[in-house]
Coordinates of C-alpha atoms in Angstrom, one line a residue:
X1 CA -0.4 -11.9 -4.2
X2 CA 1.8 -9.0 -3.0
X3 CA 1.2 -8.3 0.5
X4 CA 2.6 -5.4 2.2
X5 CA 3.0 -5.6 6.0
X6 CA 4.0 -3.0 8.5
X7 CA 3.9 -2.5 12.4
X8 CA 4.6 0.5 14.6
X9 CA 3.3 -0.9 17.9
X10 CA 6.7 -1.5 19.4
X11 CA 9.9 0.6 19.1
X12 CA 10.4 -1.1 15.9
X13 CA 9.5 0.5 12.7
X14 CA 9.3 -2.7 10.5
X15 CA 8.0 -3.1 6.7
X16 CA 8.0 -6.2 4.3
X17 CA 6.9 -7.5 1.2
X18 CA 5.6 -11.1 0.8
X19 CA 4.7 -12.7 -2.7
X20 CA 2.4 -15.5 -1.3
X21 CA 5.3 -17.8 -1.3
X22 CA 8.3 -15.9 0.6
X23 CA 9.3 -12.7 2.0
X24 CA 10.9 -10.8 -0.9
X25 CA 12.1 -7.6 1.0
X26 CA 12.0 -6.2 4.5
X27 CA 13.2 -3.3 6.7
X28 CA 13.4 -2.9 10.3
X29 CA 14.8 0.2 12.4
X30 CA 14.2 0.4 16.2
X31 CA 13.5 4.0 17.4
X32 CA 10.7 4.5 19.7
X33 CA 10.3 8.3 18.9
X34 CA 10.5 8.5 15.1
X35 CA 7.7 6.1 13.8
X36 CA 6.1 8.8 11.7
X37 CA 9.6 10.0 10.2
X38 CA 10.8 6.3 9.4
X39 CA 7.8 4.5 8.3
X40 CA 7.3 5.8 4.8
X41 CA 11.0 5.9 3.7
X42 CA 10.9 2.3 5.0
X43 CA 8.0 1.4 2.7
X44 CA 9.8 3.0 -0.4
X45 CA 13.1 1.2 0.4
X46 CA 11.4 -2.2 0.6
X47 CA 9.4 -1.6 -2.6
X48 CA 12.8 -0.6 -4.4
X49 CA 14.5 -3.6 -2.9
X50 CA 11.7 -5.9 -4.5
X51 CA 11.7 -4.1 -7.6
X52 CA 8.0 -3.1 -7.7
X53 CA 5.8 0.1 -7.5
X54 CA 3.3 0.6 -4.7
X55 CA 0.5 0.1 -7.1
X56 CA 1.6 -3.5 -7.5
X57 CA 0.4 -4.4 -3.8
X58 CA -2.8 -6.5 -3.3
X59 CA -3.3 -6.4 0.2
X60 CA -2.0 -4.9 3.3
X61 CA -1.6 -6.2 6.9
X62 CA -0.9 -4.1 9.9
X63 CA 0.1 -4.7 13.3
X64 CA -2.8 -3.8 15.8
X65 CA -0.8 -3.8 18.7
X66 CA -1.3 -3.8 21.8
X67 CA 1.0 -0.8 21.9
X68 CA 1.4 2.9 22.9
X69 CA -1.1 5.2 21.2
X70 CA 1.5 7.5 19.5
X71 CA 3.3 4.9 17.7
X72 CA 0.7 2.4 17.1
X73 CA -1.5 4.9 15.1
X74 CA 1.2 5.8 12.8
X75 CA 1.1 2.3 11.2
X76 CA -2.8 1.9 11.4
X77 CA -3.3 5.2 9.6
X78 CA -0.6 4.5 7.0
X79 CA -2.3 1.0 6.3
X80 CA -5.8 2.5 6.0
X81 CA -4.5 5.3 3.7
X82 CA -2.7 2.9 1.5
X83 CA -5.7 0.6 1.3
X84 CA -8.1 3.2 0.3
X85 CA -5.6 4.8 -2.2
X86 CA -5.2 1.4 -3.9
X87 CA -8.4 0.0 -3.4
X88 CA -7.0 -3.2 -1.7
X89 CA -7.9 -5.0 1.6
X90 CA -6.4 -4.0 4.9
X91 CA -6.0 -6.7 7.5
X92 CA -5.0 -6.5 11.1
X93 CA -2.8 -9.1 13.2
X94 CA -2.2 -8.9 16.9
X95 CA 1.6 -7.7 17.2
X96 CA 2.1 -10.2 19.9
X97 CA 1.0 -12.8 17.6
X98 CA 3.8 -11.8 15.2
X99 CA 6.3 -12.2 17.9
X100 CA 5.0 -15.7 18.9
X101 CA 5.3 -16.8 15.2
X102 CA 8.9 -15.8 14.9
X103 CA 9.9 -17.1 18.7
X104 CA 12.8 -19.8 18.6
X105 CA 11.0 -21.7 21.1
X106 CA 10.3 -25.5 19.8
X107 CA 7.6 -26.3 22.5
X108 CA 5.1 -24.3 24.3
X109 CA 3.5 -23.0 26.3
X110 CA 5.3 -19.5 26.6
X111 CA 4.9 -15.9 27.2
X112 CA 5.3 -13.0 24.7
X113 CA 5.7 -9.8 26.5
X114 CA 6.4 -6.4 25.2
X115 CA 7.2 -3.0 26.8
X116 CA 3.9 -1.2 27.7
X117 CA 6.1 1.5 29.8
X118 CA 4.8 2.8 33.2
X119 CA 6.6 -0.4 34.6
X120 CA 3.9 -2.4 32.8
X121 CA 4.0 -5.1 30.0
X122 CA 1.7 -6.1 27.3
X123 CA 1.3 -9.9 27.2
X124 CA -0.3 -13.1 26.2
X125 CA 0.4 -16.7 26.6
X126 CA 0.7 -19.1 23.6
X127 CA 0.4 -22.9 23.3
X128 CA 2.6 -22.6 20.2
X129 CA 3.7 -20.4 17.5
X130 CA 0.4 -19.9 16.1
X131 CA -2.0 -20.5 18.9
X132 CA -2.6 -17.8 21.6
X133 CA -4.4 -19.1 24.7
X134 CA -5.2 -15.9 26.5
X135 CA -6.4 -12.2 25.3
X136 CA -3.7 -9.6 25.2
X137 CA -3.5 -7.6 28.4
X138 CA -1.5 -5.1 30.3
X139 CA -0.3 -5.6 33.8
X140 CA 2.7 -5.0 36.1
X141 CA 5.1 -7.9 35.7
X142 CA 5.0 -8.5 39.4
X143 CA 1.1 -8.9 39.3
X144 CA 1.4 -11.7 36.9
X145 CA 4.4 -13.5 37.9
X146 CA 2.4 -16.5 39.5
X147 CA 0.4 -16.9 36.0
X148 CA 3.6 -17.2 33.9
X149 CA 5.8 -18.9 36.4
X150 CA 8.3 -21.4 34.6
X151 CA 7.2 -20.3 31.3
X152 CA 9.8 -19.2 28.6
X153 CA 9.3 -15.8 27.5
X154 CA 9.8 -13.5 24.2
X155 CA 9.8 -9.9 23.8
X156 CA 11.3 -6.9 25.1
X157 CA 9.2 -7.0 28.2
X158 CA 10.6 -10.3 29.1
X159 CA 14.3 -8.9 28.9
X160 CA 13.2 -5.7 30.8
X161 CA 11.8 -7.8 33.8
X162 CA 14.1 -11.0 34.3
X163 CA 12.5 -11.3 37.9
X164 CA 9.3 -12.3 36.3
X165 CA 10.6 -13.7 33.1
X166 CA 13.9 -15.4 33.9
X167 CA 14.1 -17.5 30.9
X168 CA 14.0 -14.9 27.7
X169 CA 14.2 -15.7 24.2
X170 CA 14.6 -13.8 20.8
X171 CA 13.2 -12.0 19.2
X172 CA 13.0 -8.7 21.0
X173 CA 10.9 -6.8 18.8
X174 CA 8.2 -7.8 16.2
X175 CA 9.2 -8.0 12.5
X176 CA 6.9 -7.3 9.6
X177 CA 8.3 -10.2 7.8
X178 CA 6.9 -12.6 10.5
X179 CA 3.5 -10.6 10.4
X180 CA 3.3 -11.2 6.8
X181 CA 4.3 -14.8 6.6
X182 CA 1.7 -15.5 9.5
X183 CA -1.0 -13.6 7.7
X184 CA -0.2 -15.6 4.3
X185 CA -0.5 -18.6 6.0
X186 CA -4.0 -17.7 7.9
X187 CA -5.4 -16.3 4.7
X188 CA -4.4 -19.5 2.8
X189 CA -6.1 -21.5 5.4
X190 CA -9.3 -19.6 4.9
X191 CA -9.1 -17.8 8.3
X192 CA -10.3 -14.6 9.0
X193 CA -8.0 -11.8 10.0
X194 CA -8.8 -9.1 12.6
X195 CA -10.0 -5.6 11.3
X196 CA -7.2 -3.1 11.3
X197 CA -8.4 -1.5 14.5
X198 CA -6.1 -0.6 17.4
X199 CA -5.5 -2.7 20.7
X200 CA -4.5 0.2 23.0
X201 CA -5.9 -1.8 26.4
X202 CA -5.8 1.5 28.3
X203 CA -6.4 5.2 27.8
X204 CA -3.9 7.6 26.1
X205 CA -1.5 9.6 28.4
X206 CA -2.8 12.8 27.2
X207 CA -6.0 13.8 29.1
X208 CA -8.4 16.9 29.0
X209 CA -7.6 18.9 32.0
X210 CA -10.2 19.0 34.7
X211 CA -11.8 22.0 35.8
X212 CA -10.4 23.9 33.1
X213 CA -11.7 27.6 32.7
X214 CA -13.6 28.4 29.5
X215 CA -13.1 31.6 27.9
X216 CA -15.6 33.0 25.4
X217 CA -15.9 36.5 23.8
X218 CA -18.4 38.7 25.1

């Protein structure tokens, strides 16, 4: 097995290679505005570090969010393109699950919260590092304060809103290394991974203008 993992659902552009036993190379850069510019060079860098070519990859896993439309689609389209070009399976994993898997919390339950912008967070509650108790959602922190009261929290969203998440833990952003390791565990256990389709949870910011004037040639 040589699994290529990547995620662009958060400000982190992150890539890793897993050989079925351990992560053999990884790269993470935090830049919310340069996902498209940074992702392919990161893939090249990880492959070079591992000393392999892209055609050695036997499977791909990509974070499916939730995340902003613009960033999230970069990773998903790249994963789909690689899968088609190489003829290998492409799997999805919830980005929040990757953060939970890497959390430095010994005992749950706990919350994973990432920045959804618009003064909102993407979030879910976990029983432990591999068991999600709620479906991913997007809300204003104040609106979920009672639901998450007293729970430790992980992620950039928790750091942004300490009044709702007073006990924040690392990591701040997801890593492809964690996604790859979680995917390998699940596949080895015979679990079916989600399809590589985006969890947007809300409509994109770009909208078709209302009452726009149609101009047609005479």
